[in-house]
Structures are given as C-alpha cells and as structure tokens.
Coordinates of C-alpha atoms in Angstrom, one line a residue:
M1 CA 0.0 0.0 0.0
S2 CA 1.4 3.4 -0.9
A3 CA 1.2 6.4 1.4
E4 CA 1.3 10.1 0.5
G5 CA 2.4 12.8 2.9
K6 CA 3.9 16.3 2.9
I7 CA 7.3 17.7 3.8
V8 CA 7.4 19.5 7.1
K9 CA 11.1 19.8 7.5
V10 CA 14.3 19.6 5.4
A11 CA 17.7 19.3 7.1
G12 CA 20.4 18.4 4.6
P13 CA 19.8 14.8 3.5
L14 CA 17.1 14.4 6.1
V15 CA 13.5 15.1 5.2
I16 CA 10.6 14.8 7.6
A17 CA 7.2 14.2 6.2
S18 CA 3.8 14.0 7.9
G19 CA 0.8 12.0 6.8
M20 CA 2.8 8.8 6.3
R21 CA 0.9 6.5 8.7
D22 CA 0.4 3.8 6.1
A23 CA 4.1 3.7 5.2
N24 CA 6.6 1.2 6.7
M25 CA 10.2 1.4 7.9
F26 CA 12.7 1.2 5.1
D27 CA 10.1 1.9 2.4
V28 CA 11.5 3.7 -0.6
V29 CA 9.8 7.0 -1.1
R30 CA 9.7 9.7 -3.9
V31 CA 10.2 13.2 -2.5
S32 CA 8.7 16.3 -4.2
E33 CA 7.8 16.8 -7.8
L34 CA 11.5 16.1 -8.6
N35 CA 10.9 12.5 -7.7
L36 CA 14.0 12.4 -5.4
I37 CA 14.8 8.9 -4.1
G38 CA 14.7 8.4 -0.3
E39 CA 14.3 5.7 2.3
I40 CA 12.3 5.9 5.6
I41 CA 14.7 5.3 8.5
E42 CA 12.5 6.3 11.4
M43 CA 8.7 6.5 12.2
H44 CA 6.9 8.5 14.9
G45 CA 3.2 8.2 14.5
D46 CA 2.4 9.6 11.0
R47 CA 5.8 11.3 10.8
A48 CA 8.5 9.7 8.8
S49 CA 12.2 10.6 8.8
I50 CA 13.6 10.0 5.4
Q51 CA 17.2 9.9 4.3
V52 CA 17.3 11.2 0.7
Y53 CA 19.9 9.9 -1.7
E54 CA 20.0 13.0 -3.8
E55 CA 20.7 16.7 -3.2
T56 CA 17.8 18.3 -1.3
A57 CA 18.5 22.0 -2.0
G58 CA 15.4 23.9 -3.0
L59 CA 12.9 21.5 -1.4
G60 CA 10.1 23.3 0.4
K61 CA 7.4 22.7 2.9
D62 CA 4.2 20.9 1.9
E63 CA 5.8 19.3 -1.2
P64 CA 4.5 15.8 -1.7
V65 CA 6.2 12.6 -0.5
V66 CA 4.9 9.3 -1.9
S67 CA 5.9 5.8 -0.5
T68 CA 6.4 3.1 -3.1
G69 CA 5.4 0.5 -0.5
M70 CA 8.7 -1.5 -1.2
P71 CA 12.0 -1.6 0.7
L72 CA 15.2 -0.5 -1.0
S73 CA 16.0 -3.4 -3.3
V74 CA 18.5 -4.3 -6.0
E75 CA 17.8 -6.1 -9.3
L76 CA 19.7 -9.4 -9.6
G77 CA 20.2 -11.0 -12.9
P78 CA 22.3 -11.1 -16.1
G79 CA 23.9 -7.7 -16.9
L80 CA 25.5 -7.0 -13.5
L81 CA 29.0 -8.1 -14.4
G82 CA 31.0 -5.3 -16.1
G83 CA 28.5 -2.8 -14.9
I84 CA 29.2 0.5 -13.1
F85 CA 26.5 1.5 -10.6
D86 CA 26.0 4.2 -8.0
G87 CA 25.1 3.5 -4.4
I88 CA 21.5 2.8 -5.1
Q89 CA 22.2 0.7 -8.2
R90 CA 21.5 3.2 -10.9
P91 CA 23.6 2.3 -14.0
L92 CA 26.0 5.2 -14.4
E93 CA 27.0 4.6 -18.0
K94 CA 23.4 4.4 -19.2
L95 CA 22.4 7.5 -17.2
V96 CA 25.2 9.5 -18.9
A97 CA 24.0 8.2 -22.3
E98 CA 20.4 9.1 -21.5
Y99 CA 20.8 12.4 -19.7
G100 CA 24.4 13.6 -20.5
T101 CA 27.2 14.3 -18.0
N102 CA 25.1 16.8 -16.0
L103 CA 22.6 14.5 -14.4
H104 CA 19.5 16.1 -13.1
R105 CA 17.9 15.1 -9.8
G106 CA 15.4 12.3 -9.9
A107 CA 16.9 10.7 -12.9
V108 CA 16.2 6.9 -12.8
L109 CA 16.8 4.0 -15.1
P110 CA 16.4 0.3 -14.4
A111 CA 19.6 -1.3 -13.2
L112 CA 19.3 -4.2 -15.7
D113 CA 18.8 -3.3 -19.3
R114 CA 15.3 -4.4 -20.4
T115 CA 16.1 -4.5 -24.1
V116 CA 19.1 -6.9 -24.1
K117 CA 18.3 -10.5 -24.9
W118 CA 20.2 -13.3 -23.1
T119 CA 20.5 -16.9 -24.4
F120 CA 19.0 -19.1 -21.7
V121 CA 19.9 -22.8 -21.5
P122 CA 17.7 -24.8 -19.2
T123 CA 19.2 -27.4 -16.8
V124 CA 15.8 -28.8 -15.7
A125 CA 12.9 -30.4 -17.5
P126 CA 9.2 -30.4 -17.1
G127 CA 8.2 -32.6 -14.2
D128 CA 11.3 -31.9 -12.2
K129 CA 10.8 -30.9 -8.6
V130 CA 12.8 -27.8 -7.6
T131 CA 13.2 -25.8 -4.4
G132 CA 14.5 -22.3 -3.5
G133 CA 18.1 -21.9 -4.6
D134 CA 18.1 -24.6 -7.3
V135 CA 19.6 -23.8 -10.7
I136 CA 17.0 -24.0 -13.5
G137 CA 19.3 -22.8 -16.3
T138 CA 22.3 -20.8 -17.3
V139 CA 23.2 -17.7 -19.2
R140 CA 26.6 -16.9 -20.6
E141 CA 26.9 -13.4 -19.2
T142 CA 30.5 -12.8 -20.1
E143 CA 33.3 -14.9 -21.8
V144 CA 34.6 -16.0 -18.4
V145 CA 31.4 -16.2 -16.2
T146 CA 28.3 -18.4 -16.6
H147 CA 25.4 -16.8 -14.8
K148 CA 23.2 -19.4 -13.1
I149 CA 19.5 -18.6 -12.9
L150 CA 18.2 -19.6 -9.5
V151 CA 14.8 -20.4 -8.2
P152 CA 13.8 -17.6 -5.8
V153 CA 14.3 -18.6 -2.2
D154 CA 10.6 -18.4 -1.4
A155 CA 9.5 -20.6 -4.3
S156 CA 9.4 -24.4 -4.7
G157 CA 7.3 -26.8 -6.7
T158 CA 7.2 -28.8 -10.0
V159 CA 8.5 -27.4 -13.3
K160 CA 5.4 -27.1 -15.4
E161 CA 7.1 -25.4 -18.4
I162 CA 10.7 -24.5 -19.2
R163 CA 11.8 -22.6 -22.3
S164 CA 15.1 -22.1 -24.1
G165 CA 16.2 -19.4 -26.4
D166 CA 16.8 -15.6 -26.1
F167 CA 15.0 -13.6 -23.5
T168 CA 15.0 -10.2 -21.8
V169 CA 15.3 -10.2 -18.0
E170 CA 11.5 -9.6 -17.7
E171 CA 10.3 -12.4 -19.9
T172 CA 9.1 -15.7 -18.4
V173 CA 11.5 -18.6 -18.9
C174 CA 10.0 -21.1 -16.5
V175 CA 6.5 -21.8 -14.9
L176 CA 6.4 -23.6 -11.5
D177 CA 3.4 -25.4 -10.2
T178 CA 3.7 -24.5 -6.5
G179 CA 0.6 -26.4 -5.4
A180 CA -1.1 -23.0 -4.7
G181 CA -1.0 -21.9 -8.2
D182 CA 1.4 -21.3 -11.0
R183 CA 4.4 -19.0 -10.6
E184 CA 6.3 -17.5 -13.5
L185 CA 10.1 -17.2 -13.2
T186 CA 12.2 -14.7 -15.1
L187 CA 15.9 -14.2 -15.5
M188 CA 15.8 -11.4 -12.8
Q189 CA 15.0 -11.3 -9.1
K190 CA 14.7 -8.4 -6.7
W191 CA 16.1 -8.5 -3.1
P192 CA 15.9 -6.0 -0.3
V193 CA 19.5 -4.8 0.4
R194 CA 19.2 -4.7 4.2
V195 CA 18.3 -8.4 4.4
G196 CA 21.0 -11.0 4.1
R197 CA 20.3 -13.7 1.5
P198 CA 19.8 -17.1 3.2
Y199 CA 21.9 -20.2 3.0
K200 CA 21.8 -23.8 4.4
N201 CA 24.7 -23.4 6.9
K202 CA 28.0 -21.7 7.4
L203 CA 31.2 -23.7 7.1
S204 CA 34.5 -23.3 9.1
P205 CA 36.9 -20.8 7.6
D206 CA 39.7 -23.3 7.1
V207 CA 40.5 -22.8 3.3
P208 CA 42.8 -19.8 2.5
L209 CA 42.0 -17.2 -0.1
I210 CA 45.3 -17.3 -2.0
T211 CA 46.2 -13.8 -3.1
G212 CA 49.8 -14.2 -4.4
Q213 CA 50.9 -11.4 -2.1
R214 CA 53.7 -12.9 0.1
V215 CA 53.1 -10.8 3.2
V216 CA 49.4 -11.8 3.1
D217 CA 49.6 -15.5 2.2
S218 CA 52.7 -16.4 4.3
L219 CA 52.4 -14.2 7.4
F220 CA 48.8 -12.9 7.7
P221 CA 46.5 -15.2 5.6
I222 CA 42.8 -14.7 5.1
A223 CA 40.3 -17.5 4.8
K224 CA 37.7 -17.9 2.1
G225 CA 34.7 -16.4 3.6
G226 CA 36.8 -14.4 6.1
V227 CA 36.7 -10.7 6.9
A228 CA 39.7 -8.4 6.9
A229 CA 40.4 -4.7 7.5
I230 CA 43.1 -2.6 5.9
P231 CA 43.5 0.6 7.9
G232 CA 46.1 3.2 7.1
P233 CA 46.6 6.9 6.6
F234 CA 46.3 8.8 3.4
G235 CA 49.0 7.7 0.9
S236 CA 49.8 4.4 2.5
G237 CA 48.4 2.3 -0.3
K238 CA 45.0 1.1 0.7
T239 CA 43.4 1.4 -2.7
V240 CA 46.5 0.0 -4.5
T241 CA 46.5 -3.0 -2.2
Q242 CA 42.8 -3.6 -2.8
H243 CA 43.4 -3.4 -6.6
Q244 CA 46.1 -6.0 -6.3
L245 CA 43.9 -8.3 -4.2
A246 CA 41.0 -7.8 -6.7
K247 CA 43.3 -8.8 -9.6
W248 CA 45.1 -11.8 -8.1
A249 CA 42.9 -13.3 -5.3
E250 CA 41.5 -16.7 -6.0
A251 CA 38.0 -15.3 -6.4
D252 CA 35.6 -16.0 -9.3
I253 CA 33.8 -12.7 -8.9
V254 CA 34.9 -9.3 -7.6
V255 CA 32.6 -6.6 -6.2
Y256 CA 34.4 -3.3 -5.7
I257 CA 32.6 -0.6 -3.7
G258 CA 34.0 2.9 -3.8
C259 CA 32.2 4.4 -0.7
G260 CA 32.7 8.1 -0.4
E261 CA 36.1 8.1 -2.0
R262 CA 37.6 11.2 -3.6
G263 CA 36.4 11.7 -7.2
N264 CA 39.9 11.3 -8.7
E265 CA 40.5 8.0 -6.8
M266 CA 37.2 6.6 -8.1
T267 CA 38.0 7.9 -11.6
D268 CA 41.3 5.9 -11.4
V269 CA 39.4 2.8 -10.5
L270 CA 36.9 3.3 -13.4
N271 CA 39.7 3.9 -15.8
E272 CA 42.1 1.2 -14.6
F273 CA 39.8 -1.8 -14.0
P274 CA 38.6 -2.1 -17.6
E275 CA 42.2 -2.1 -18.7
L276 CA 43.4 -4.7 -16.2
I277 CA 43.9 -8.1 -17.8
D278 CA 42.7 -11.0 -15.7
P279 CA 45.8 -13.2 -15.3
R280 CA 43.6 -16.4 -15.2
T281 CA 41.6 -15.8 -18.4
G282 CA 43.6 -13.2 -20.4
K283 CA 40.4 -11.2 -20.7
S284 CA 39.5 -7.8 -19.1
L285 CA 39.1 -8.0 -15.3
M286 CA 35.8 -6.2 -15.7
Q287 CA 34.3 -9.4 -17.2
R288 CA 34.0 -10.8 -13.6
T289 CA 33.7 -7.5 -11.7
V290 CA 30.9 -5.2 -10.5
L291 CA 31.8 -1.7 -9.7
I292 CA 29.9 0.6 -7.4
A293 CA 31.0 4.2 -7.6
N294 CA 30.0 6.5 -4.8
T295 CA 32.3 9.6 -4.5
S296 CA 32.7 12.0 -1.6
D297 CA 30.9 14.8 -3.4
M298 CA 27.7 12.8 -3.8
P299 CA 25.0 13.2 -1.1
V300 CA 26.2 11.6 2.1
A301 CA 23.2 9.4 2.6
A302 CA 24.0 7.5 -0.6
R303 CA 27.2 6.2 1.0
E304 CA 25.1 4.3 3.6
A305 CA 23.2 2.5 0.9
S306 CA 26.2 1.6 -1.3
I307 CA 27.7 -0.9 1.2
Y308 CA 24.4 -2.8 1.4
T309 CA 23.9 -2.7 -2.4
G310 CA 27.3 -4.1 -3.0
I311 CA 27.1 -7.0 -0.4
T312 CA 23.7 -8.0 -1.7
M313 CA 25.1 -8.4 -5.2
A314 CA 28.0 -10.3 -3.8
E315 CA 25.6 -12.7 -1.9
Y316 CA 23.7 -13.3 -5.2
F317 CA 26.9 -14.5 -6.9
R318 CA 27.8 -16.5 -3.9
D319 CA 24.5 -18.3 -4.1
M320 CA 25.4 -19.5 -7.5
G321 CA 28.4 -21.4 -6.0
Y322 CA 31.1 -18.8 -6.8
S323 CA 33.9 -17.6 -4.6
V324 CA 33.3 -13.8 -4.3
A325 CA 35.7 -11.1 -3.0
L326 CA 34.1 -7.9 -1.8
M327 CA 36.3 -4.8 -1.6
A328 CA 34.8 -1.9 0.4
D329 CA 36.8 1.4 0.2
S330 CA 36.3 2.8 2.7
T331 CA 34.0 1.9 5.6
S332 CA 35.2 5.1 7.4
R333 CA 33.3 7.2 4.8
W334 CA 30.3 5.0 5.4
A335 CA 30.5 5.6 9.1
E336 CA 30.7 9.3 8.5
A337 CA 27.3 9.0 6.7
L338 CA 25.9 7.3 9.8
R339 CA 27.3 10.1 11.9
E340 CA 25.7 12.7 9.7
M341 CA 22.3 11.1 9.7
S342 CA 22.4 10.4 13.5
G343 CA 23.2 14.1 14.1
R344 CA 20.3 15.2 11.9
L345 CA 18.0 12.8 13.8
E346 CA 19.2 14.4 17.0
E347 CA 20.2 11.0 18.5
M348 CA 22.4 10.8 21.6
P349 CA 25.9 10.7 20.1
G350 CA 28.6 8.1 21.1
E351 CA 32.3 8.6 20.9
E352 CA 33.5 11.4 18.7
G353 CA 30.0 12.0 17.5
Y354 CA 29.4 8.6 15.9
P355 CA 26.1 6.9 16.8
A356 CA 26.1 4.5 19.7
Y357 CA 25.1 1.7 17.3
L358 CA 28.2 2.1 15.0
G359 CA 29.7 -1.2 16.2
S360 CA 26.5 -3.2 15.6
R361 CA 26.0 -1.8 12.1
L362 CA 29.5 -2.7 11.2
A363 CA 29.0 -6.2 12.6
Q364 CA 25.7 -6.6 10.6
F365 CA 27.7 -5.8 7.5
Y366 CA 30.7 -8.1 8.1
E367 CA 28.6 -11.0 9.3
R368 CA 27.1 -11.4 5.9
A369 CA 30.5 -12.7 4.7
G370 CA 31.3 -16.4 5.1
R371 CA 31.9 -19.8 3.5
V372 CA 28.5 -21.5 3.2
K373 CA 26.5 -24.4 1.8
C374 CA 24.1 -22.7 -0.7
L375 CA 20.4 -23.3 -0.8
G376 CA 19.2 -25.8 -3.3
S377 CA 19.1 -29.6 -3.7
D378 CA 22.7 -29.9 -4.7
D379 CA 25.6 -29.4 -2.3
R380 CA 27.2 -26.1 -3.7
E381 CA 29.9 -24.6 -1.5
A382 CA 30.7 -21.0 -2.0
S383 CA 32.3 -18.1 -0.1
L384 CA 32.0 -14.4 0.3
T385 CA 35.2 -12.7 1.6
A386 CA 34.8 -9.1 2.8
I387 CA 37.9 -6.8 2.8
G388 CA 37.2 -3.3 4.1
A389 CA 39.6 -0.4 4.0
V390 CA 39.5 2.0 6.9
S391 CA 40.7 5.6 6.7
P392 CA 41.4 6.8 10.2
P393 CA 42.2 10.5 10.4
G394 CA 46.0 10.9 10.5
G395 CA 46.4 7.1 10.6
D396 CA 45.3 7.1 14.3
I397 CA 43.6 3.6 14.7
S398 CA 42.5 4.5 18.2
E399 CA 39.5 6.3 16.7
P400 CA 36.0 4.7 16.9
V401 CA 35.6 3.3 13.4
S402 CA 39.0 1.5 13.5
Q403 CA 38.4 0.1 17.0
A404 CA 34.9 -1.1 16.2
T405 CA 36.2 -2.8 13.0
L406 CA 39.0 -4.5 14.9
R407 CA 36.6 -6.0 17.3
I408 CA 34.8 -7.7 14.4
V409 CA 37.3 -8.7 11.8
K410 CA 39.8 -11.6 12.1
V411 CA 42.6 -10.1 9.9
F412 CA 44.3 -6.8 10.4
W413 CA 46.6 -5.6 7.7
G414 CA 48.0 -2.4 9.2
L415 CA 49.4 -0.1 6.5
D416 CA 52.4 2.0 7.5
A417 CA 53.0 5.5 6.0
A418 CA 56.7 5.2 6.8
L419 CA 57.0 2.0 4.7
A420 CA 55.0 3.5 1.9
Y421 CA 57.3 6.5 1.7
K422 CA 60.2 4.1 1.5
R423 CA 58.5 2.6 -1.6
H424 CA 57.9 -0.7 0.3
F425 CA 54.9 -2.4 -1.2
P426 CA 52.7 -3.7 0.1
A427 CA 53.2 -1.3 3.1
I428 CA 51.7 -3.8 5.6
N429 CA 53.5 -3.5 8.9
W430 CA 54.6 -7.0 10.0
L431 CA 54.8 -5.9 13.7
T432 CA 51.3 -4.5 14.1
S433 CA 49.3 -6.8 11.7
Y434 CA 47.8 -10.1 12.6
S435 CA 45.6 -12.9 11.4
L436 CA 43.4 -15.0 13.7
Y437 CA 43.0 -17.5 10.8
A438 CA 46.7 -18.3 10.8
D439 CA 46.5 -21.3 13.0
S440 CA 43.4 -22.9 11.4
L441 CA 44.8 -22.2 7.9
G442 CA 48.2 -23.6 8.9
A443 CA 46.9 -27.2 8.6
W444 CA 45.8 -26.5 5.0
F445 CA 49.2 -25.1 4.0
N446 CA 51.0 -28.0 5.7
A447 CA 48.8 -30.5 3.8
N448 CA 48.8 -28.7 0.4
V449 CA 52.2 -26.9 0.2
R450 CA 54.8 -28.5 2.5
K451 CA 54.4 -30.1 5.9
D452 CA 56.7 -27.7 7.7
W453 CA 55.1 -24.5 6.3
T454 CA 53.9 -23.3 9.7
V455 CA 57.3 -23.9 11.3
K456 CA 59.0 -21.7 8.6
R457 CA 56.3 -19.1 9.0
S458 CA 56.9 -19.0 12.8
R459 CA 60.6 -18.7 12.4
I460 CA 60.2 -15.8 9.9
M461 CA 57.9 -14.0 12.3
Q462 CA 60.4 -14.6 15.2
L463 CA 63.3 -13.1 13.2
L464 CA 61.3 -10.0 12.3
S465 CA 60.3 -9.6 16.0
D466 CA 64.0 -10.1 17.1
E467 CA 65.1 -7.4 14.6
A468 CA 62.7 -4.9 16.1
S469 CA 64.1 -5.5 19.6
L470 CA 67.7 -5.4 18.4
D471 CA 67.0 -2.2 16.4
E472 CA 66.5 -0.3 19.6
I473 CA 70.0 -1.3 20.8
V474 CA 71.6 -0.5 17.4
K475 CA 70.1 3.0 17.6
L476 CA 71.7 3.5 21.0
V477 CA 75.1 2.0 20.7
G478 CA 75.6 1.1 17.0
M479 CA 75.7 -2.2 15.0
D480 CA 79.3 -3.0 16.1
A481 CA 78.1 -3.5 19.7
L482 CA 76.0 -6.5 18.7
S483 CA 77.3 -10.1 19.0
P484 CA 77.9 -12.0 15.7
G485 CA 74.7 -14.0 16.3
D486 CA 72.7 -10.9 16.7
R487 CA 74.3 -9.3 13.7
L488 CA 73.3 -12.3 11.7
K489 CA 69.7 -12.0 12.9
M490 CA 69.7 -8.3 11.7
E491 CA 71.1 -9.3 8.3
T492 CA 68.6 -12.2 7.8
A493 CA 65.7 -9.9 8.8
R494 CA 66.9 -7.4 6.3
S495 CA 66.7 -10.2 3.6
I496 CA 63.2 -11.1 4.8
R497 CA 62.1 -7.5 4.5
E498 CA 63.8 -6.5 1.2
D499 CA 63.7 -9.8 -0.6
F500 CA 60.6 -11.6 0.7
L501 CA 58.1 -9.1 1.9
H502 CA 58.8 -6.3 -0.6
Q503 CA 56.9 -7.1 -3.8
L504 CA 56.7 -5.2 -7.1
A505 CA 53.1 -4.9 -8.2
F506 CA 54.0 -3.9 -11.8
H507 CA 56.7 -6.6 -12.4
E508 CA 55.3 -9.4 -14.6
V509 CA 56.8 -12.1 -12.4
D510 CA 57.0 -10.6 -8.9
T511 CA 53.4 -9.3 -8.9
Y512 CA 52.1 -12.8 -8.0
T513 CA 53.9 -15.6 -6.1
S514 CA 52.3 -19.0 -5.7
P515 CA 52.3 -20.6 -2.2
K516 CA 54.9 -23.2 -3.4
K517 CA 57.3 -20.5 -4.5
Q518 CA 56.7 -18.5 -1.3
Y519 CA 57.8 -21.6 0.6
L520 CA 61.0 -21.9 -1.4
M521 CA 61.7 -18.2 -0.8
M522 CA 61.3 -18.7 3.0
S523 CA 63.4 -21.8 2.8
L524 CA 66.3 -20.0 1.1
V525 CA 66.4 -17.2 3.7
L526 CA 66.2 -19.6 6.6
A527 CA 68.8 -21.9 5.1
Y528 CA 71.2 -18.8 4.8
Y529 CA 70.5 -18.1 8.5
D530 CA 71.0 -21.7 9.7
K531 CA 74.2 -22.3 7.7
C532 CA 75.7 -19.0 8.8
S533 CA 74.8 -19.7 12.4
D534 CA 76.7 -23.0 12.2
A535 CA 79.7 -21.2 10.6
I536 CA 79.7 -18.5 13.3
S537 CA 79.7 -21.1 16.0
I538 CA 83.1 -22.3 14.8
G539 CA 84.6 -18.9 14.3
A540 CA 83.6 -17.7 10.8
D541 CA 83.6 -13.9 10.3
I542 CA 80.2 -12.3 10.3
N543 CA 81.3 -9.6 7.9
E544 CA 82.3 -12.2 5.3
L545 CA 79.1 -14.1 5.8
A546 CA 77.0 -10.9 5.4
S547 CA 78.7 -10.1 2.1
L548 CA 78.4 -13.6 0.4
P549 CA 77.6 -13.2 -3.3
V550 CA 74.8 -15.8 -3.0
R551 CA 72.8 -13.3 -1.1
E552 CA 72.2 -11.5 -4.4
D553 CA 70.9 -14.8 -5.8
I554 CA 68.5 -15.2 -2.9
G555 CA 67.3 -11.6 -3.4
R556 CA 66.7 -12.2 -7.1
F557 CA 64.9 -15.4 -6.6
K558 CA 61.6 -13.5 -6.5
Y559 CA 62.0 -12.6 -10.2
V560 CA 62.4 -16.3 -11.2
K561 CA 59.5 -17.7 -13.2
E562 CA 57.3 -20.3 -11.4
D563 CA 58.3 -23.1 -13.9
D564 CA 62.0 -22.5 -13.1
A565 CA 61.7 -22.1 -9.4
D566 CA 62.7 -25.7 -8.4
D567 CA 65.8 -25.8 -10.5
V568 CA 67.0 -22.3 -9.5
Y569 CA 66.3 -23.1 -5.8
T570 CA 68.5 -26.2 -6.0
E571 CA 71.3 -24.3 -7.7
T572 CA 71.1 -21.5 -5.2
M573 CA 71.3 -23.9 -2.3
I574 CA 74.4 -25.5 -3.8
R575 CA 76.1 -22.1 -4.2
L576 CA 75.1 -21.2 -0.6
D577 CA 76.8 -24.4 0.7
S578 CA 80.0 -23.9 -1.3
Q579 CA 80.4 -20.2 -0.4
I580 CA 79.9 -20.9 3.3
I581 CA 82.4 -23.7 3.1
S582 CA 84.9 -21.3 1.4
V583 CA 84.4 -18.8 4.2
G584 CA 84.9 -21.5 6.9
K585 CA 88.1 -23.1 5.4
G586 CA 90.7 -23.5 8.0
K587 CA 88.2 -23.3 10.8
E588 CA 88.0 -26.2 13.2
S589 CA 85.8 -29.1 12.1
F590 CA 84.2 -27.1 9.3

C-alpha cells in the first residue's frame, strides 16, 4: 500500500514528512515533484524521517512525499558483471548516455537493461521438482562467467514449463506449479538490500584465499569467507593493495565498492579496472567485476546504501556457488554517513559524535561474509570474503571506526605510511598486523604446500620480531656492539624485508607468487640463517658471511618464473653451501 504525505522539515539529506501513517520502515519514497529517491529510517506516528539519496537543495514545505510500499532493493540477474552502478544501483553509463554528464535530480533508469536478450539454456525439464536456490538454467553473461539462474528462495514446486532461447530479463523462462497456483520465473530477481540472503549453513573458515601477495599468504593469511580490515593513513596504499587483491585473489567474482572516496580516486578505478587483464583468463578483469561508484561529493546518505547494495550483489553470486571477493573502500566514509544522519535525527551521540550503534551496524555488514552451503538440492559450496579499507584521520587507529572494526574482523593488515614513503609495497607493517585465521589455515598449508610451512612461518615472524628488539640497541650503541649471532639476525631480517616481503606490483613475475614459490623463498632465507649460524659457532667472520655473493641470488629469486623455481632453488642452495664452506676453510671441524 502506498502512502502520500507532505514535507514538514528539510535538514540536509534528512527530510521529515507527515501523513505517512500507512508507510513502513525502510520503504523507498519519492520526494517532491522532482521524484528524489529516499528511504524511511524512522517512524513516529504519522511522521516519517527520510534519508534522501540525492541533493535536497530547494525543497520546500508541503511538497509531496509518496511511498512506493517497497523496501530499497536491487535487481539481480544477467547484466550485473562489467556494470558500473552508483550506491542505489543506478547504471551510471546508461544515465550518462540518456541524460548527459550533468545528471538532473530524480533521474532513474532500471539497473538491468530491459532490451538486451540473453541466451537461456535450461538445466531442468518439465516434471522436475525444484526448491529455493536450485539452478534452473544458465546464461553466458561474459566470456569468463556463466550466470546461473536460480529459483527464488521463497519458491518451490514442480516445473510445469521451461523454455530455451533468447529472453530479456523480464520475460518468463519457467513456470512452476507451486501447489497453490502457477508461478512464473524470469531471469531477474529483486532482493531488499538490508536483508541478508539465506543459505543452508556456514562452514568453518579453514581454506585460505590465495592472493599471491607474500606478506598476506605467508604471514597474515585470510580464509575464504573471512573478513579483513586494511587501515592506514592517506597515501599508505589502501586502494592499490585492494586493486592487487582484486586482480590476483582466487575469487571468481569481484565486487568493488567505492564508498565516499575522492572523485579522482574513483576515476582511477573506473579507468584502470577495464584495462586490467585477468591473469587467469587473459580477458578484461571487468568481465568478472561489478563496480559501485560513490564519490565524496555525492549526497552523504547514498554512501550508507552503497555498502548494502554491494554486499547484496556479492551474496547473489555466492548463491550460484562462486567464490566472491568484496572490496569496500572505505568503511570510514560509510561511518561518516551514519554520523551525519544520526546528528540530523538528534540522536544521543557516542564517541567522537558517531552513533552508539556504530559497532552493531559494522557487525551486521561483516557477518554477511562467510563460506557457506548454498540453498538448493545440490551441495554447492561458496564463499563471500569481505575486505574493508578503513581511513582513520591521521592514521590514528584508536578512533572509533577502526576500533569497532578491529573487534569484528579476524585479519588486520595495518598499513604504515613510513613503509609506503620508503616505496615498500605492500606497506603492511609486519609488527602490528595479525591474522586470527593463521593457526586454522596452517593445517591447509601444511597439507597442500609443505608439511613444515607453519614452522617456517613462525621462524620468519620470530626473526622479524627479534630485529625490532635489536634495532633499539643499534640506535643507541651502534651495530658493532652486537654479537655475531645478533648481527646475523639483523642481516637475515633485512633479507626477509627486502627480498621476501617487498613485492613489485608492476613486475610481470613478482606481482604474483604461488604458495609453493613462497615456501621456497622462505626456505632460502632460513637456510642462509641456519648455515651461517653454524659457521659463526666455529669462528667464521660475520662480515664475510654478510657479504656472500649468494645473497644477491637469494634476493633475485623472486624474479624467477614459477616453472623454473625448483631448478633455481636447487642451484642457489648448492652455491650457498659452497660459499659458506669457502668462508669457513681452516676453521675447526668445518
């Protein structure tokens, strides 16, 4: 049932309307003759508080407000991949084609093109029984992704009729006999963004999402279906790191949400993503990507919707059985939208003016990630991994958004401006970052890479920790005051930092490292440390050991192609042995 009221107050993105007794919470409304899109976020009697997703300048008292009777929903179907949408799923490219670059307020087009015909191939036959979540057919949406057409979650019954051929998203492709009447199914569904899509059950996060980034996979891994935060100050590389993860992570689908980012950063994303070549398929990365563009100069309320719009699309692809990676950049801007609306609603503020419910809203978002058994009669496993960037002012992670996020997520990749200014990429600080998945994922790495993976990881972490402690002593009394054993720790940690953790995103080989090659790289550095420790114990000179030519070979190993890694590793180990023996000649029992 629709309801019509009148504006009684306008305060920035907040509009208060009276006469809305028949409306419901979270209904989408049309505000004024301009048809501005808004959403009811609070009800008091017949008064509705509406957050408007467009500029409200010029609105006046007594202008009409009409409820559509429907919650804010997204259209789910073929045509999402490769699309660029705003925070409320308006197709930006089509809006520009229709209205020009100066979009007027109230401009609306359907998210999915109603004129494009998709070739539908049925996978069920008349007489088959289906239930919510079952696949009834497929559409080849892009060259690299097959779009699976699902039975809506609230439908089940017997297939009465199924068609094949070319259809628009609104045409009927299947008729179900539900027992209470026939139900026509199309290629498209609608889903309210604030409601998580259902699944059978959640699975343990014990399978890693391989990213090819050594500091992530080896030291601070994330599980498929896991949640991670990337906090860091301006210029520390949050966006670049998310680009790298989007390109290389073992995900079938990428959903990238630019939430309140600067216009030039979002422009870079829109320009770069179509040009990025998917390393797995050789096609454009956009063929398996959905972009949601919401810049900082757009109305602040639209940021709040963009996060939910993005994760609902991600859940839809997860329900098909795909591994989905969601990048949200950044949740700080989303929290600022919450703070703005909370202030307009005159709610009691929490810390630093953020609403008291900030933590619960963040938790509601992140808990929609996970590795799950999908609905349907088959046993599809799928995952939705959420990686959120956080932009604390001045890089101070003691502020409320960072702290609320850290209480929820299991992986913290702390970006360091000092590392970024030294051109160390990824600028993830190994002393402040952590992964609570590391132990549970260690069993997978031990079983699928090498059985002593976790041992080598622990030793690498220990050497980096020891270096940080010794560095304080070096700053006070100098390197010469250290014992040979401690000098060796400092040299080995330098190799770990410069040769292992530092990675060139634009180098054709170094941009991605498989877990097997990461293991070999760790093994080389630790072999150098162990063999030099033995040599020092019988009197070898630390200066000679620190300047061994083989250290250059260890450093250049990251540029070795994957196919050649085993051979080069063996050759480097032989050179390491011979050069240490030459340093130790004449020493007792060497």
